[in-house]
Tab-separated table of C-alpha atoms and ligand atoms in Angstrom:
chain	number	residue	atom	x	y	z
A	1	MET	CA	3.566	0.285	65.176
A	2	ASN	CA	2.165	3.634	64.366
A	3	HIS	CA	0.014	2.793	66.625
A	4	TYR	CA	1.998	1.331	69.195
A	5	ARG	CA	4.803	4.222	68.530
A	6	ALA	CA	1.823	7.298	68.834
A	7	LEU	CA	0.979	5.542	72.838
A	8	ARG	CA	4.893	6.103	73.690
A	9	ARG	CA	4.717	9.723	72.460
A	10	GLU	CA	2.042	10.638	74.224
A	11	LEU	CA	2.910	8.869	76.989
A	12	ALA	CA	6.481	11.225	76.793
A	13	LYS	CA	4.717	14.032	76.091
A	14	ARG	CA	3.588	13.650	79.869
A	15	PHE	CA	6.760	13.770	81.488
A	16	ALA	CA	8.759	15.915	79.211
A	17	GLY	CA	11.449	17.848	80.646
A	18	ARG	CA	10.372	15.734	84.130
A	19	GLY	CA	13.039	13.022	84.110
A	20	VAL	CA	13.720	9.670	81.857
A	21	VAL	CA	11.124	7.305	81.531
A	22	HIS	CA	12.233	3.337	81.950
A	23	LEU	CA	9.474	0.688	82.465
A	24	GLU	CA	10.539	-2.758	82.463
A	25	GLY	CA	8.656	-5.929	80.208
A	26	GLY	CA	7.716	-9.003	81.977
A	27	LYS	CA	10.353	-11.454	83.070
A	28	PRO	CA	9.562	-15.947	83.426
A	29	VAL	CA	8.357	-16.920	86.093
A	30	SER	CA	9.409	-21.244	87.032
A	31	ARG	CA	7.254	-23.095	88.112
A	32	ASN	CA	10.524	-25.615	88.666
A	33	PHE	CA	12.832	-27.171	87.363
A	34	ASP	CA	13.254	-26.281	84.147
A	35	VAL	CA	10.109	-25.164	83.264
A	36	ASP	CA	9.043	-21.859	83.262
A	37	TYR	CA	4.292	-20.645	83.346
A	38	ALA	CA	3.363	-19.979	80.031
A	39	PHE	CA	4.484	-15.977	79.425
A	40	ARG	CA	2.240	-13.300	79.170
A	41	GLN	CA	3.520	-9.383	78.680
A	42	ASN	CA	3.480	-7.345	81.403
A	43	SER	CA	-0.060	-5.562	80.610
A	44	ASP	CA	1.949	-2.124	80.267
A	45	PHE	CA	5.049	-2.937	77.968
A	46	LEU	CA	2.548	-5.084	76.129
A	47	TYR	CA	0.481	-1.343	75.270
A	48	LEU	CA	2.943	0.588	73.795
A	49	THR	CA	5.228	-2.270	72.334
A	50	GLY	CA	2.868	-4.303	70.943
A	51	VAL	CA	6.343	-6.828	72.248
A	52	GLU	CA	5.160	-10.141	73.300
A	53	GLU	CA	9.427	-11.520	74.341
A	54	SER	CA	10.036	-11.845	77.742
A	55	GLY	CA	13.163	-10.304	79.762
A	56	CYS	CA	12.984	-6.917	77.637
A	57	HIS	CA	12.989	-3.089	78.762
A	58	LEU	CA	11.813	0.214	77.091
A	59	VAL	CA	13.271	3.729	77.619
A	60	LEU	CA	11.350	7.158	76.518
A	61	ASP	CA	13.171	10.298	76.928
A	62	GLY	CA	11.638	13.407	75.660
A	63	SER	CA	11.388	11.562	71.736
A	64	ARG	CA	14.543	9.193	72.043
A	65	GLU	CA	12.525	6.254	72.534
A	66	ILE	CA	14.908	2.698	72.851
A	67	LEU	CA	14.068	-1.314	73.586
A	68	LEU	CA	15.964	-2.756	74.568
A	69	VAL	CA	16.673	-6.879	74.056
A	70	PRO	CA	17.910	-9.902	75.943
A	71	ARG	CA	21.462	-10.705	75.056
A	72	VAL	CA	21.537	-14.419	73.589
A	73	ASP	CA	23.984	-16.744	73.225
A	74	ALA	CA	24.463	-20.079	71.164
A	75	HIS	CA	22.961	-22.003	73.836
A	76	HIS	CA	19.696	-20.231	74.580
A	77	ARG	CA	19.040	-20.594	70.756
A	78	VAL	CA	19.486	-24.578	71.265
A	79	TRP	CA	16.300	-24.632	73.187
A	80	GLU	CA	14.458	-21.953	72.552
A	81	GLY	CA	15.662	-21.030	68.954
A	82	HIS	CA	15.316	-17.429	67.620
A	83	VAL	CA	15.852	-14.069	68.916
A	84	PRO	CA	15.179	-10.836	67.074
A	85	GLY	CA	18.286	-9.049	67.486
A	86	PRO	CA	18.257	-5.890	67.870
A	87	ALA	CA	19.098	-4.587	63.648
A	88	GLU	CA	15.967	-7.416	63.505
A	89	ALA	CA	13.615	-5.674	66.657
A	90	LYS	CA	13.957	-2.207	65.302
A	91	LYS	CA	12.294	-3.336	62.144
A	92	LEU	CA	10.106	-5.294	64.170
A	93	PHE	CA	9.081	-3.316	66.141
A	94	GLY	CA	9.257	0.446	64.595
A	95	VAL	CA	11.357	2.000	67.646
A	96	ASP	CA	14.213	4.758	66.822
A	97	ARG	CA	16.591	2.427	68.540
A	98	VAL	CA	17.144	-1.167	69.976
A	99	MET	CA	20.192	-2.142	72.297
A	100	TYR	CA	20.240	-5.336	74.342
A	101	ALA	CA	19.408	-5.179	78.183
A	102	ASP	CA	22.166	-5.468	79.453
A	103	GLU	CA	22.810	-1.676	78.544
A	104	LEU	CA	20.602	-0.732	80.201
A	105	LYS	CA	22.649	1.499	82.455
A	106	LYS	CA	23.835	3.072	79.346
A	107	ALA	CA	20.451	3.548	78.268
A	108	LEU	CA	18.774	5.077	81.038
A	109	GLY	CA	22.613	7.790	81.455
A	110	SER	CA	22.413	10.120	84.221
A	111	LYS	CA	18.268	11.713	83.802
A	112	ARG	CA	17.002	11.212	86.901
A	113	PRO	CA	14.078	8.375	86.017
A	114	VAL	CA	10.434	9.775	86.630
A	115	PRO	CA	8.597	7.264	89.969
A	116	ALA	CA	7.204	4.117	88.855
A	117	ALA	CA	3.967	4.920	90.617
A	118	LEU	CA	3.589	8.413	87.744
A	119	VAL	CA	4.318	6.353	85.025
A	120	ARG	CA	1.525	4.034	86.084
A	121	ASP	CA	-0.950	6.415	86.930
A	122	ALA	CA	-0.422	8.108	83.830
A	123	LEU	CA	-0.857	4.602	82.226
A	124	ASP	CA	-3.482	4.020	83.658
A	125	GLU	CA	-5.728	7.298	83.031
A	126	MET	CA	-4.564	6.223	79.113
A	127	ARG	CA	-5.795	2.443	79.010
A	128	ALA	CA	-9.367	3.045	80.252
A	129	VAL	CA	-9.811	5.124	77.533
A	130	LYS	CA	-9.223	2.811	74.417
A	131	THR	CA	-8.283	3.765	70.556
A	132	GLU	CA	-9.951	2.540	66.957
A	133	GLY	CA	-7.102	0.243	66.855
A	134	GLU	CA	-7.496	-1.495	70.300
A	135	LEU	CA	-10.780	-1.445	69.580
A	136	ALA	CA	-10.296	-3.099	65.966
A	137	LEU	CA	-8.338	-6.156	68.045
A	138	MET	CA	-11.043	-6.064	71.206
A	139	ARG	CA	-13.678	-6.590	68.449
A	140	ARG	CA	-11.924	-9.888	66.846
A	141	ALA	CA	-11.285	-11.460	70.144
A	142	ASN	CA	-15.293	-11.051	71.236
A	143	LYS	CA	-15.850	-12.362	67.353
A	144	ILE	CA	-13.550	-14.996	67.775
A	145	SER	CA	-14.289	-15.766	71.108
A	146	GLY	CA	-18.090	-15.467	70.802
A	147	ASP	CA	-18.381	-18.147	68.301
A	148	ALA	CA	-16.502	-20.555	70.651
A	149	HIS	CA	-19.097	-19.756	72.893
A	150	VAL	CA	-21.927	-20.684	70.230
A	151	ASP	CA	-19.507	-23.917	69.161
A	152	VAL	CA	-20.220	-25.186	73.147
A	153	MET	CA	-23.336	-24.389	72.933
A	154	ARG	CA	-24.388	-26.802	70.229
A	155	ARG	CA	-21.965	-29.845	70.713
A	156	ALA	CA	-22.609	-29.562	74.457
A	157	ARG	CA	-24.739	-33.687	75.566
A	158	PRO	CA	-25.780	-34.947	78.955
A	159	GLY	CA	-23.036	-36.883	80.033
A	160	MET	CA	-19.745	-35.298	79.035
A	161	ARG	CA	-17.830	-33.693	81.775
A	162	GLU	CA	-17.273	-30.130	82.408
A	163	TYR	CA	-13.873	-30.010	81.050
A	164	GLU	CA	-14.951	-32.027	77.501
A	165	LEU	CA	-16.956	-28.395	76.826
A	166	GLN	CA	-13.516	-25.823	77.870
A	167	ALA	CA	-11.582	-27.926	75.770
A	168	MET	CA	-13.951	-27.794	72.717
A	169	PHE	CA	-13.338	-23.701	74.448
A	170	ASP	CA	-10.134	-24.025	73.721
A	171	SER	CA	-10.312	-25.573	70.674
A	172	ALA	CA	-12.411	-23.219	68.996
A	173	CYS	CA	-10.462	-20.134	69.996
A	174	VAL	CA	-6.785	-21.735	68.518
A	175	LYS	CA	-7.780	-23.129	65.876
A	176	ALA	CA	-9.026	-19.219	65.089
A	177	GLY	CA	-5.526	-18.248	65.578
A	178	LEU	CA	-5.991	-17.529	69.772
A	179	LYS	CA	-3.797	-18.579	71.227
A	180	HIS	CA	-4.204	-17.546	74.884
A	181	LEU	CA	-7.178	-16.868	77.516
A	182	ALA	CA	-7.888	-14.271	79.252
A	183	TYR	CA	-8.387	-15.867	82.217
A	184	PRO	CA	-9.245	-19.762	83.416
A	185	SER	CA	-12.565	-20.433	82.232
A	186	ILE	CA	-15.428	-21.314	84.276
A	187	VAL	CA	-17.650	-23.874	82.954
A	188	ALA	CA	-19.944	-25.206	85.708
A	189	ALA	CA	-22.571	-27.169	85.265
A	190	GLY	CA	-25.711	-27.343	87.779
A	191	VAL	CA	-25.133	-26.706	90.825
A	192	HIS	CA	-22.275	-25.345	90.176
A	193	GLY	CA	-23.064	-22.237	88.190
A	194	ALA	CA	-23.815	-21.290	91.969
A	195	VAL	CA	-20.215	-21.250	92.344
A	196	LEU	CA	-18.718	-17.414	91.426
A	197	HIS	CA	-15.633	-18.576	90.781
A	198	TYR	CA	-16.031	-22.442	90.452
A	199	ARG	CA	-12.484	-23.969	88.003
A	200	LYS	CA	-12.595	-27.718	88.733
A	201	ASN	CA	-14.502	-28.012	85.761
A	202	ASP	CA	-15.003	-32.512	85.941
A	203	ALA	CA	-18.329	-32.868	86.316
A	204	VAL	CA	-20.528	-34.379	84.523
A	205	LEU	CA	-23.282	-33.041	83.291
A	206	LYS	CA	-27.262	-33.565	83.380
A	207	SER	CA	-29.861	-32.990	81.661
A	208	GLY	CA	-32.186	-30.471	83.111
A	209	ASP	CA	-29.685	-28.840	84.600
A	210	LEU	CA	-27.856	-25.028	83.053
A	211	LEU	CA	-24.415	-24.905	82.133
A	212	LEU	CA	-22.343	-21.823	82.517
A	213	ILE	CA	-20.167	-21.373	80.880
A	214	ASP	CA	-17.056	-17.721	81.690
A	215	ALA	CA	-14.429	-17.768	79.463
A	216	GLY	CA	-13.320	-15.425	76.696
A	217	ALA	CA	-9.565	-15.610	74.297
A	218	GLU	CA	-7.159	-12.817	73.935
A	219	LEU	CA	-5.709	-11.207	71.033
A	220	GLY	CA	-2.598	-8.808	71.462
A	221	GLY	CA	-3.198	-9.423	75.321
A	222	TYR	CA	-6.778	-6.874	74.657
A	223	ALA	CA	-9.418	-9.530	76.213
A	224	ALA	CA	-13.021	-11.363	75.633
A	225	ASP	CA	-15.230	-11.469	78.427
A	226	ILE	CA	-18.354	-13.737	78.092
A	227	THR	CA	-20.505	-15.565	79.886
A	228	ARG	CA	-23.707	-17.629	78.749
A	229	THR	CA	-25.947	-20.103	80.509
A	230	PHE	CA	-27.653	-22.140	78.461
A	231	PRO	CA	-30.097	-25.298	78.816
A	232	ILE	CA	-28.034	-28.809	78.855
A	233	ASN	CA	-30.854	-30.820	76.955
A	234	GLY	CA	-31.577	-27.842	75.218
A	235	LYS	CA	-34.863	-26.640	75.968
A	236	PHE	CA	-35.509	-24.465	78.908
A	237	THR	CA	-37.441	-25.716	82.335
A	238	ARG	CA	-39.964	-23.058	82.698
A	239	ARG	CA	-38.330	-22.114	86.607
A	240	GLN	CA	-35.109	-22.119	83.986
A	241	ARG	CA	-36.879	-19.124	82.050
A	242	ASP	CA	-38.615	-16.895	84.434
A	243	VAL	CA	-35.188	-16.851	86.344
A	244	TYR	CA	-33.277	-16.328	82.315
A	245	SER	CA	-36.447	-13.619	81.645
A	246	ILE	CA	-34.987	-11.691	84.643
A	247	VAL	CA	-31.282	-12.125	84.166
A	248	LEU	CA	-31.439	-10.652	80.485
A	249	ALA	CA	-34.091	-8.451	81.106
A	250	ALA	CA	-31.760	-6.765	83.833
A	251	GLN	CA	-28.851	-7.198	81.642
A	252	LYS	CA	-30.814	-5.356	78.881
A	253	GLU	CA	-31.759	-2.437	80.437
A	254	CYS	CA	-28.166	-1.739	82.320
A	255	ILE	CA	-26.804	-2.363	78.629
A	256	ALA	CA	-29.679	0.615	76.739
A	257	HIS	CA	-28.073	3.210	80.334
A	258	ALA	CA	-25.196	2.671	79.326
A	259	ARG	CA	-24.137	6.169	78.444
A	260	PRO	CA	-21.237	9.015	79.009
A	261	GLY	CA	-21.462	10.261	82.044
A	262	VAL	CA	-23.546	8.076	83.544
A	263	ILE	CA	-21.440	6.637	86.912
A	264	SER	CA	-21.018	3.119	86.895
A	265	ALA	CA	-21.775	1.973	90.514
A	266	ASP	CA	-25.627	3.805	89.550
A	267	LEU	CA	-26.379	1.169	86.509
A	268	HIS	CA	-25.462	-1.774	89.161
A	269	VAL	CA	-28.197	-0.490	91.373
A	270	ARG	CA	-30.231	-0.357	88.417
A	271	SER	CA	-29.393	-4.192	88.160
A	272	MET	CA	-30.061	-4.375	90.980
A	273	ARG	CA	-33.711	-3.231	91.359
A	274	VAL	CA	-35.000	-5.261	87.799
A	275	ILE	CA	-33.400	-8.079	90.038
A	276	ALA	CA	-35.225	-7.075	92.835
A	277	GLU	CA	-38.657	-6.594	90.981
A	278	GLY	CA	-38.395	-10.205	88.916
A	279	LEU	CA	-37.188	-11.742	92.256
A	280	LYS	CA	-40.385	-10.155	93.540
A	281	ASP	CA	-42.384	-11.646	91.509
A	282	LEU	CA	-41.610	-14.922	91.563
A	283	GLY	CA	-41.982	-14.648	95.552
A	284	LEU	CA	-38.418	-14.962	96.526
A	285	LEU	CA	-38.530	-12.001	97.439
A	286	ARG	CA	-41.199	-9.098	98.870
A	287	GLY	CA	-41.596	-5.495	100.520
A	288	GLU	CA	-40.895	-2.579	99.052
A	289	THR	CA	-37.601	-2.553	96.084
A	290	ASP	CA	-35.692	0.209	97.947
A	291	GLY	CA	-35.586	-1.477	100.895
A	292	LEU	CA	-34.057	-4.623	99.059
A	293	VAL	CA	-31.388	-2.608	97.449
A	294	GLU	CA	-30.772	-0.845	99.942
A	295	GLY	CA	-30.905	-3.566	102.919
A	296	GLY	CA	-29.017	-6.562	100.965
A	297	ALA	CA	-31.433	-8.933	100.696
A	298	VAL	CA	-31.427	-8.606	97.042
A	299	ARG	CA	-27.362	-9.408	97.401
A	300	LEU	CA	-28.042	-12.620	98.975
A	301	PHE	CA	-28.889	-13.810	95.487
A	302	TYR	CA	-26.783	-11.710	92.903
A	303	PRO	CA	-23.378	-11.191	95.599
A	304	HIS	CA	-21.490	-9.401	92.794
A	305	GLY	CA	-20.915	-6.823	90.514
A	306	LEU	CA	-22.483	-5.773	87.471
A	307	THR	CA	-20.056	-4.062	85.287
A	308	HIS	CA	-15.426	-3.938	85.286
A	309	MET	CA	-13.468	-1.893	82.543
A	310	LEU	CA	-12.379	-4.760	80.131
A	311	GLY	CA	-8.329	-4.430	77.844
A	312	LEU	CA	-4.780	-5.366	78.319
A	313	ASP	CA	-6.409	-6.805	81.649
A	314	VAL	CA	-9.821	-8.379	81.711
A	315	HIS	CA	-10.179	-6.232	84.993
A	316	ASP	CA	-9.246	-3.430	83.644
A	317	VAL	CA	-6.962	-0.573	84.690
A	318	THR	CA	-10.174	2.099	86.324
A	319	GLY	CA	-8.271	5.393	84.662
A	320	GLY	CA	-6.019	7.155	87.188
A	321	LYS	CA	-6.976	9.257	90.239
A	322	LYS	CA	-7.464	11.992	88.171
A	323	ARG	CA	-10.818	9.663	88.144
A	324	VAL	CA	-11.242	8.073	91.201
A	325	LEU	CA	-14.484	9.353	92.391
A	326	PRO	CA	-16.573	8.579	96.007
A	327	ASN	CA	-19.871	5.736	95.208
A	328	PRO	CA	-22.666	8.082	95.806
A	329	THR	CA	-24.968	4.967	95.934
A	330	LYS	CA	-26.112	3.030	98.823
A	331	VAL	CA	-25.188	0.396	98.126
A	332	PRO	CA	-21.591	-1.105	98.542
A	333	VAL	CA	-19.689	-1.156	94.188
A	334	ARG	CA	-16.468	-1.712	93.743
A	335	PHE	CA	-16.156	0.210	90.576
A	336	VAL	CA	-17.452	3.365	90.543
A	337	ALA	CA	-16.640	5.204	87.115
A	338	LYS	CA	-18.124	8.126	84.999
A	339	LEU	CA	-18.822	6.493	82.214
A	340	GLU	CA	-16.188	8.418	79.007
A	341	PRO	CA	-16.458	7.281	75.033
A	342	GLY	CA	-13.911	4.552	74.429
A	343	PHE	CA	-13.944	2.476	77.358
A	344	VAL	CA	-15.096	-0.679	77.555
A	345	ILE	CA	-16.758	-2.333	80.036
A	346	THR	CA	-18.446	-5.565	80.568
A	347	MET	CA	-22.665	-5.794	81.251
A	348	GLU	CA	-22.665	-9.473	83.635
A	349	PRO	CA	-25.397	-8.822	86.032
A	350	GLY	CA	-26.261	-12.605	87.731
A	351	ILE	CA	-28.853	-14.356	89.383
A	352	TYR	CA	-27.321	-17.542	91.697
A	353	PHE	CA	-29.288	-20.036	94.918
A	354	ILE	CA	-25.918	-20.219	96.497
A	355	GLU	CA	-25.623	-22.170	100.021
A	356	ALA	CA	-23.758	-21.126	101.634
A	357	LEU	CA	-25.661	-17.068	101.642
A	358	LEU	CA	-28.906	-18.868	101.715
A	359	LYS	CA	-28.805	-21.386	104.853
A	360	ASP	CA	-26.354	-18.658	106.778
A	361	PRO	CA	-28.388	-18.531	110.396
A	362	VAL	CA	-27.847	-14.711	110.319
A	363	LEU	CA	-28.342	-14.264	106.587
A	364	ARG	CA	-31.467	-15.522	107.516
A	365	ARG	CA	-32.491	-13.425	110.808
A	366	LYS	CA	-31.581	-10.482	109.052
A	367	HIS	CA	-33.906	-10.953	106.039
A	368	LYS	CA	-36.491	-13.420	107.295
A	369	ASP	CA	-38.667	-10.694	106.367
A	370	SER	CA	-37.684	-9.658	103.399
A	371	VAL	CA	-36.497	-13.636	101.669
A	372	ASP	CA	-38.575	-16.690	101.715
A	373	PHE	CA	-36.442	-19.188	102.689
A	374	ALA	CA	-38.358	-21.403	102.403
A	375	LYS	CA	-38.816	-21.099	98.328
A	376	ALA	CA	-35.376	-20.084	98.464
A	377	ASP	CA	-34.345	-23.417	100.223
A	378	SER	CA	-36.425	-25.092	96.338
A	379	TYR	CA	-34.206	-23.682	94.329
A	380	LEU	CA	-31.135	-25.162	95.759
A	381	ASP	CA	-30.868	-27.060	92.783
A	382	PHE	CA	-30.586	-24.614	90.360
A	383	GLY	CA	-26.724	-23.231	90.121
A	384	GLY	CA	-27.216	-20.051	88.503
A	385	ILE	CA	-27.371	-17.480	85.037
A	386	ARG	CA	-24.625	-15.220	84.505
A	387	ILE	CA	-25.425	-13.008	80.964
A	388	GLU	CA	-22.238	-10.994	80.375
A	389	ASP	CA	-21.684	-9.090	77.767
A	390	ASP	CA	-18.809	-6.292	76.460
A	391	VAL	CA	-19.538	-3.052	75.574
A	392	VAL	CA	-18.075	-0.502	74.013
A	393	ILE	CA	-19.781	2.994	75.498
A	394	ARG	CA	-20.349	5.054	72.193
A	395	ALA	CA	-20.593	9.176	72.716
A	396	GLY	CA	-23.993	10.715	71.263
A	397	GLY	CA	-25.557	7.117	71.667
A	398	PRO	CA	-26.370	3.384	73.132
A	399	PRO	CA	-22.754	1.348	73.613
A	400	GLU	CA	-21.262	-0.558	70.722
A	401	ASN	CA	-22.024	-4.311	71.945
A	402	LEU	CA	-18.624	-6.283	70.707
A	403	THR	CA	-20.710	-9.732	72.049
A	404	SER	CA	-23.068	-11.662	69.668
A	405	VAL	CA	-23.117	-14.689	70.589
A	406	PRO	CA	-27.700	-15.612	70.967
A	407	LYS	CA	-28.541	-15.224	74.555
A	408	GLU	CA	-32.423	-14.548	74.102
A	409	ILE	CA	-34.347	-17.435	75.639
A	410	ASP	CA	-35.449	-18.803	71.526
A	411	ALA	CA	-31.948	-18.210	70.647
A	412	VAL	CA	-30.206	-19.468	72.785
A	413	GLU	CA	-32.963	-22.807	71.903
A	414	ALA	CA	-32.356	-22.464	68.344
A	415	ALA	CA	-28.571	-22.464	69.149
A	416	CYS	CA	-28.215	-25.713	70.845
A	417	ALA	CA	-30.717	-26.787	68.361
A	418	ARG	CA	-29.841	-30.540	68.172
B	1	MN	MN1	-16.169	-10.266	83.538
């Protein structure tokens, strides 16, 4: 409660004397007649209040703070059960004053509202740096999600379908009290591992293939975002080991270098270099590493970002206008930020063998000197490997890794042992 109050005070302070801050919470979204989509509170609203009910508002005016809750009738209670009224909400959420949402005009009074875009930007600035209270939630969300990953590794068997593993993951999280996933789980066996946002999750697991699972639950709205890739029969093949080792080396090197002051885009380039070197060792790429990175050949095998911010949104706010930076690298990178203590970011390099890229005639012509396409074709049954941990940037040292799911080859095989 004090945690949320401190954040509201901080926001109100930023706009002191400049008008009244009004935030509207999330509203239910209809799926079809009488059925709504599962409700998830607006992240800014959750950040400032912890309130998970729909239909609320928040008004901040200097030291005055008002939470507005929906007025419900007996009919609503018949279907939806109890909804806290003002007196109860005041105690529950620790706000100075609670009114009904239909009294919004009165709550706002005659003062000018602060433009929503300014409020949004201030919240982007604040949300980027996590407080210890937020980190405690994120640690727990990661631990439970991580345990669910280990559960899936232990129980996966050839012949199962991807959705059975999806259900195992969900079940482990829900049993531990995390009722909501942070994003739709990607459970991708074999070649499906090369589909970056694979969502079908219905293929059969085959012995000898890899299983890539990207899944995380949220606690108090705070997300975990974890990916592991493991052998379905419990033992990596030589070829899988070789590719896996490259991805793991790239990830570990980037984590070791994730310090305050470092530009995220530079870390991405660092991961591309490790991957380029590794793919050269495997004979898939040839030439100078700089040329492979800047010319885009590496991107045929690693076509996504290394990192993004993590928080109440799985791809979280990037810190507001004051933190916008030009991309200092020669490669196209979407997330460019100077890392600060309290940032939580993902570290998720990968290598994939994607038919849509490797069979593209234009790309084949463009990169014919850099890529051994005949060799790459022999990997088209491979799928992909991604390893993703969530880390907290810390002052004066290495980051704190929130994710403790096994990732070393021996440890993954031990977790899969049957
Ligand atoms: Mn991610």
